Structure formats: C-alpha cells, structure tokens
Short mmCIF file of C-alpha atoms in Angstrom, two decimals:
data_model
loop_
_atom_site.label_atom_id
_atom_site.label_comp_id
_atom_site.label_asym_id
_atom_site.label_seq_id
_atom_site.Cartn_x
_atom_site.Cartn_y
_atom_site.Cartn_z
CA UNK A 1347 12.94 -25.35 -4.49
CA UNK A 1348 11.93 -22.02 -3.89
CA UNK A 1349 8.98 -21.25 -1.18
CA UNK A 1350 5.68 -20.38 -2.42
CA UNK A 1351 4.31 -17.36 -0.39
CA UNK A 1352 0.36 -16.08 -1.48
CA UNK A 1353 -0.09 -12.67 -1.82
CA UNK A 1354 -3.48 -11.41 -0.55
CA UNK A 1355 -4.21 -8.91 -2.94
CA UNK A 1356 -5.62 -8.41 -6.75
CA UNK A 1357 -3.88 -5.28 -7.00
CA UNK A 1358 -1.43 -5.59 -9.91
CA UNK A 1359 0.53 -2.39 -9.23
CA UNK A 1360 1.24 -4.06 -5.50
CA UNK A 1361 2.16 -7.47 -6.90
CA UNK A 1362 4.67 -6.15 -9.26
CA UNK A 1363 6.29 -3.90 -6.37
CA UNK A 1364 6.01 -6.90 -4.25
CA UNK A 1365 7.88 -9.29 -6.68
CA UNK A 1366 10.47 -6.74 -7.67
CA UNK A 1367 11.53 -6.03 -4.47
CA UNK A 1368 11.22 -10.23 -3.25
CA UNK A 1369 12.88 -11.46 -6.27
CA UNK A 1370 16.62 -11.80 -4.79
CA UNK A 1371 14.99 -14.21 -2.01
CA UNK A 1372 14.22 -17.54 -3.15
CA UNK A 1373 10.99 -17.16 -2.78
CA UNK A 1374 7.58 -17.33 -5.61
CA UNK A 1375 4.90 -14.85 -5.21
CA UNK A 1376 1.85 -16.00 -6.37
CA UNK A 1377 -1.31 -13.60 -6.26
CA UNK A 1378 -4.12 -14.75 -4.69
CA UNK A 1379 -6.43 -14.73 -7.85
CA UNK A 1380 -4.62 -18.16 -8.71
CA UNK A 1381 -6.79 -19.93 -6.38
CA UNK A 1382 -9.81 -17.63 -7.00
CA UNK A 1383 -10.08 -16.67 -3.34
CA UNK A 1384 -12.64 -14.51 -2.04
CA UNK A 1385 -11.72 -10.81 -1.18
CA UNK A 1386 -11.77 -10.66 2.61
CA UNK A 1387 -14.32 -7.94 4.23
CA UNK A 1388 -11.72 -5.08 5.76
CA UNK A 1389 -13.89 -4.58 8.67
CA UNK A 1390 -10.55 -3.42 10.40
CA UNK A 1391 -10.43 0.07 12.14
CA UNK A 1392 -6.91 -0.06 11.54
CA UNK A 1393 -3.58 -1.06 8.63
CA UNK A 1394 -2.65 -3.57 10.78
CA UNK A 1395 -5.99 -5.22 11.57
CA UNK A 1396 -6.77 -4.98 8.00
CA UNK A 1397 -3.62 -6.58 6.77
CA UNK A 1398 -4.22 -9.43 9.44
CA UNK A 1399 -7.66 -9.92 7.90
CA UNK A 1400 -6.72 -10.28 4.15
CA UNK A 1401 -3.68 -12.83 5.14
CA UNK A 1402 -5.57 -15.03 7.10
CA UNK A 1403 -8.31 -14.88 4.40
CA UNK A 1404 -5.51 -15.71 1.75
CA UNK A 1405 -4.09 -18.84 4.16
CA UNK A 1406 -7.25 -20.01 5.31
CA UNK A 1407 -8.22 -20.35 1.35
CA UNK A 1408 -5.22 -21.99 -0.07
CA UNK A 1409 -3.11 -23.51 2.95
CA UNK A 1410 0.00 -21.09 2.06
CA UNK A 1411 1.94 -18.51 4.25
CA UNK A 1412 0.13 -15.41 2.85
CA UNK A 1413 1.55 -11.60 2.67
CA UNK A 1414 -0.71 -8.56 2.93
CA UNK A 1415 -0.97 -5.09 2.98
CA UNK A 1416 -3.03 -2.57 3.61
CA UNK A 1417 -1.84 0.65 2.81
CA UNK A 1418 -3.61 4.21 2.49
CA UNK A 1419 -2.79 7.99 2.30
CA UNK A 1420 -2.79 9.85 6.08
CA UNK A 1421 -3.63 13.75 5.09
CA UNK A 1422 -3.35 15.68 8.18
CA UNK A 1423 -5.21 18.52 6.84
CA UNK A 1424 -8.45 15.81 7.41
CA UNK A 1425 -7.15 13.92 10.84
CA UNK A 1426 -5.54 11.42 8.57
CA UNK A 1427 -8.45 10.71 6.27
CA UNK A 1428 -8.73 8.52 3.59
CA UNK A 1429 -6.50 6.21 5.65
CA UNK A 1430 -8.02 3.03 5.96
CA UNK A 1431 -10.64 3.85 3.41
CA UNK A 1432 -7.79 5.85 0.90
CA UNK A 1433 -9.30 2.87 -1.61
CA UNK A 1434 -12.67 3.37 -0.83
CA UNK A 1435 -12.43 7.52 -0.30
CA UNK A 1436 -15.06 8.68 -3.43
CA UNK A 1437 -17.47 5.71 -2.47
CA UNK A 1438 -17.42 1.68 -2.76
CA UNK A 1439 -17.58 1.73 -6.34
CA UNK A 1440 -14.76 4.40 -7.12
CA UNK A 1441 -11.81 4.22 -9.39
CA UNK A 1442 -8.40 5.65 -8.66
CA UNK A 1443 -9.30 8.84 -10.78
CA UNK A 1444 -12.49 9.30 -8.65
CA UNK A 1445 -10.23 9.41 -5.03
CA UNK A 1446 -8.04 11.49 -6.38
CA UNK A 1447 -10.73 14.25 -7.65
CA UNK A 1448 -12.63 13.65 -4.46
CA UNK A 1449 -9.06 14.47 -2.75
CA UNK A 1450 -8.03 17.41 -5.02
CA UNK A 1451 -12.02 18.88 -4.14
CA UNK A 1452 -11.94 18.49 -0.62
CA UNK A 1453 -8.02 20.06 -0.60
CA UNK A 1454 -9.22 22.57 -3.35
CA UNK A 1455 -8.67 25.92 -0.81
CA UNK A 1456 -5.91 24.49 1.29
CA UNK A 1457 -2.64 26.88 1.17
CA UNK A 1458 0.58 24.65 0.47
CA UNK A 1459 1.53 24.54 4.36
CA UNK A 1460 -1.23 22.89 5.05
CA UNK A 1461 -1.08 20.03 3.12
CA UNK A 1462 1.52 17.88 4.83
CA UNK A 1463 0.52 13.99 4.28
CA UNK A 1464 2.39 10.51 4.34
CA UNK A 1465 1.77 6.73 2.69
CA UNK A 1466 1.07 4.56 5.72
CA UNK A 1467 2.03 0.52 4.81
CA UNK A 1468 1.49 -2.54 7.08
CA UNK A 1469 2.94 -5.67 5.78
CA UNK A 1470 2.22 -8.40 7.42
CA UNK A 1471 3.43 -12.44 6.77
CA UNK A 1472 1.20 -15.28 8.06
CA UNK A 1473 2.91 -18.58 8.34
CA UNK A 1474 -0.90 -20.28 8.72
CA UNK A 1475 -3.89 -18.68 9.19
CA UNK A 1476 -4.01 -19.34 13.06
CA UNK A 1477 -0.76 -17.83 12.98
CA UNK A 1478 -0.83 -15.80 16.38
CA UNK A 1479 2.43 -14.21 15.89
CA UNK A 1480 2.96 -12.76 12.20
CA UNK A 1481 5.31 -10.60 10.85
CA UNK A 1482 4.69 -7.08 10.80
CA UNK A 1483 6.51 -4.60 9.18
CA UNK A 1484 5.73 -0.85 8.60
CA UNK A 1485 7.05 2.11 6.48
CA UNK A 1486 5.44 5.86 6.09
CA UNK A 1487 6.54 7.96 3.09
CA UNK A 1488 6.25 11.69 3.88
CA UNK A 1489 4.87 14.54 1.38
CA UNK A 1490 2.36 16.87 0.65
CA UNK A 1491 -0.69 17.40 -1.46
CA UNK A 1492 -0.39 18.94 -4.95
CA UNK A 1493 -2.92 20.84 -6.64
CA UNK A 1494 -3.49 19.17 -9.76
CA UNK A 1495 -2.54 15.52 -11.12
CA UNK A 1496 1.31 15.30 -12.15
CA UNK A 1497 2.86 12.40 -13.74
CA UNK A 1498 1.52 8.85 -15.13
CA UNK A 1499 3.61 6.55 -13.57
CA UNK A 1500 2.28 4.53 -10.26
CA UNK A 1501 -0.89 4.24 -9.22
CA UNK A 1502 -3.60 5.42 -6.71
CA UNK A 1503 -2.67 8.61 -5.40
CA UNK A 1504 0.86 8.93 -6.75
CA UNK A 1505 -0.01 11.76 -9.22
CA UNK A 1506 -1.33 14.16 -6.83
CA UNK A 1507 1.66 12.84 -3.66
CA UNK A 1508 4.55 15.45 -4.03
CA UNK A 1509 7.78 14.20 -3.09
CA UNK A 1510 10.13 16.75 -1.73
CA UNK A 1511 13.38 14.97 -2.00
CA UNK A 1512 13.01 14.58 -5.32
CA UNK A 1513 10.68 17.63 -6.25
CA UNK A 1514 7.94 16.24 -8.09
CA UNK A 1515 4.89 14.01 -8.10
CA UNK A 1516 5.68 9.96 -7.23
CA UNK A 1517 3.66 9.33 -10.52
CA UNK A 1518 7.06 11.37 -12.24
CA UNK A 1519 9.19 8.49 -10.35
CA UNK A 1520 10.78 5.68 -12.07
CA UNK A 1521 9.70 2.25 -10.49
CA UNK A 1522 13.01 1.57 -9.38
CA UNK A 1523 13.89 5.42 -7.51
CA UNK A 1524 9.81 4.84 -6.31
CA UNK A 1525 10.77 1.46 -4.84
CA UNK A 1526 13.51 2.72 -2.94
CA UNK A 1527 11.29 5.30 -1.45
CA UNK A 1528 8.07 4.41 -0.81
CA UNK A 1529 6.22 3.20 2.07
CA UNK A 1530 5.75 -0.17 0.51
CA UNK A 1531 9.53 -0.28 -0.61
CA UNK A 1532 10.17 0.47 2.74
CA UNK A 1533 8.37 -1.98 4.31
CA UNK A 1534 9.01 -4.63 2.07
CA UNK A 1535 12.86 -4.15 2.75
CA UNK A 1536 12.44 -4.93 6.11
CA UNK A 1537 10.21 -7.80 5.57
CA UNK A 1538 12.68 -8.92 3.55
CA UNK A 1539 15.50 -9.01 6.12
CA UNK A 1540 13.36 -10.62 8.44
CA UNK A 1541 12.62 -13.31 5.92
CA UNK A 1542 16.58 -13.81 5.15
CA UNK A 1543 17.09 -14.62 9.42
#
C-alpha cells in the first residue's frame, strides 16, 4: 500500500511538479485542500521557517507526514528581495502577473550585469507535527532578470527568469527539461533519495 504524504500547499503548479518528480516512489501525494485545511500564517523571516510552519499546519490538521515548501526569487540587484515575500511582492492581494510587473518596474533601468538572481527552495518533510527533526532539503537555480515577459509555460516568475544554460526564459522550458533544473526539481531529487534510505 503506498504511503500517503500531505502536501501543504494549494498551489497547483507545485503539486504537479511535486507528483511528477515523487511518482517512481511508492508514495500518494495528496494536496492539502482534501481535508480543507486552513492556510498557515508565514510569519517566518526565513524558507526554512516558513516551510516548517505550513507542514506542521498540514500535520497538525490531518494527522499525515506533510511536505512543504516555500520557495521565492533572491534578486541581488534588491539584497535578495522578493524572497520570502516573492508571492506576496505587488501586495497581499496580487496575482502572478502583478509580481512580475512590479519586478520588471522596479528592474526597469538595471543594465543586464546587474541583474544576477536565483530560485531559492526549502523542502521540508514532517513525519508529525511535533516532529523536531524534519527533513530539509534545499536547491537554488541561478539566472538573471529579463526585460520583458518571455514564454507561457510555468508559473510565477518563470517568464521574466532567464536561464543561461539553455538561453531563454524558464516559461520557454518544457516541464520535463524545467524539472531537471529547477530549484524545486532540485530539491525534490534529494528529498527523494532521502525518502528511498
């Protein structure tokens, strides 16, 4: 029977890259919108302290091991803002499309050398939610800025998050090549070769 694992998040783009990348484990991610549990207050300075909060929210309300993330843009040009806040960056209320302009606004007169930035994930695994030894796992994706929107794959900030390896925007990315890349790929990966010990 395979384990059932909640995932503290109601982020659809995240639970697909989650379950893609989880599948070969014998394990069933279920999102934590199945149990209608209450989105936990990221009063965390950091990914990590976020990431603990959500899981233990996630346990706490349904009794499961939980997996979290919190995840975020680091632009160095602005001391690694949005970071934490990368969701939240054009207000509480603001869409994907509104970060990004905010982003593109801020960045408007910043010359190409300037614009160095990364995707920051913390994963983290809760057995229980007094758990007081998860499982943390991090990967950073490195980039830069762009200047206008490229691409309508991904989410978030992938349209405007050039990636030099591959010379174009992550939205131009197919899920699989973006998997294999990203921060959250990355992370996940090692997650799950913790999980198969």
């Amino acid at each position: 029977m395979s384990r059932r694992i909640v995932l503290a998040t109601g982020n659809q783009g995240k639970v697909r890259e989650l379950d893609a990348i989880l599948t070969q484990l014998d394990i069933e991610i279920v999102p934590q919108s199945e149990f209608n549990v209450p989105e936990a207050e990221e009063t965390g300075l950091t990914f990590v302290e976020n990431a603990i909060i959500k899981a233990r929210n996630a346990s706490a309300h349904t009794g499961l091991p939980a997996i979290a993330d919190d995840s975020g843009l680091e632009v160095d040009y602005l001391k690694g803002a949005p970071g934490i806040y990368s969701s939240r960056y054009a207000g509480v209320d603001a869409n994907s499309q509104d970060n990004v302009k905010k982003l593109l606004a801020t960045m408007k007169d910043v010359p190409d050398e300037e614009r160095s930035a990364r995707f920051q994930c913390l994963l983290v695994l809760m057995e229980h939610d007094k758990d007081p030894t998860p499982l943390i796992c991090q990967g950073s994706w490195e980039g830069r800025i762009l200047h206008q929107q490229q691409g309508d794959g991904g989410f978030g900030y992938d349209p405007v998050f050039y990636v030099p390896t591959h010379d174009c925007a992550s939205a131009e990315l197919t899920p699989e090549v973006k998997n294999q890349l990203s921060h959250r790929g990355q992370a996940l990966r090692q997650l799950a070769a913790a999980m198969k010990q």
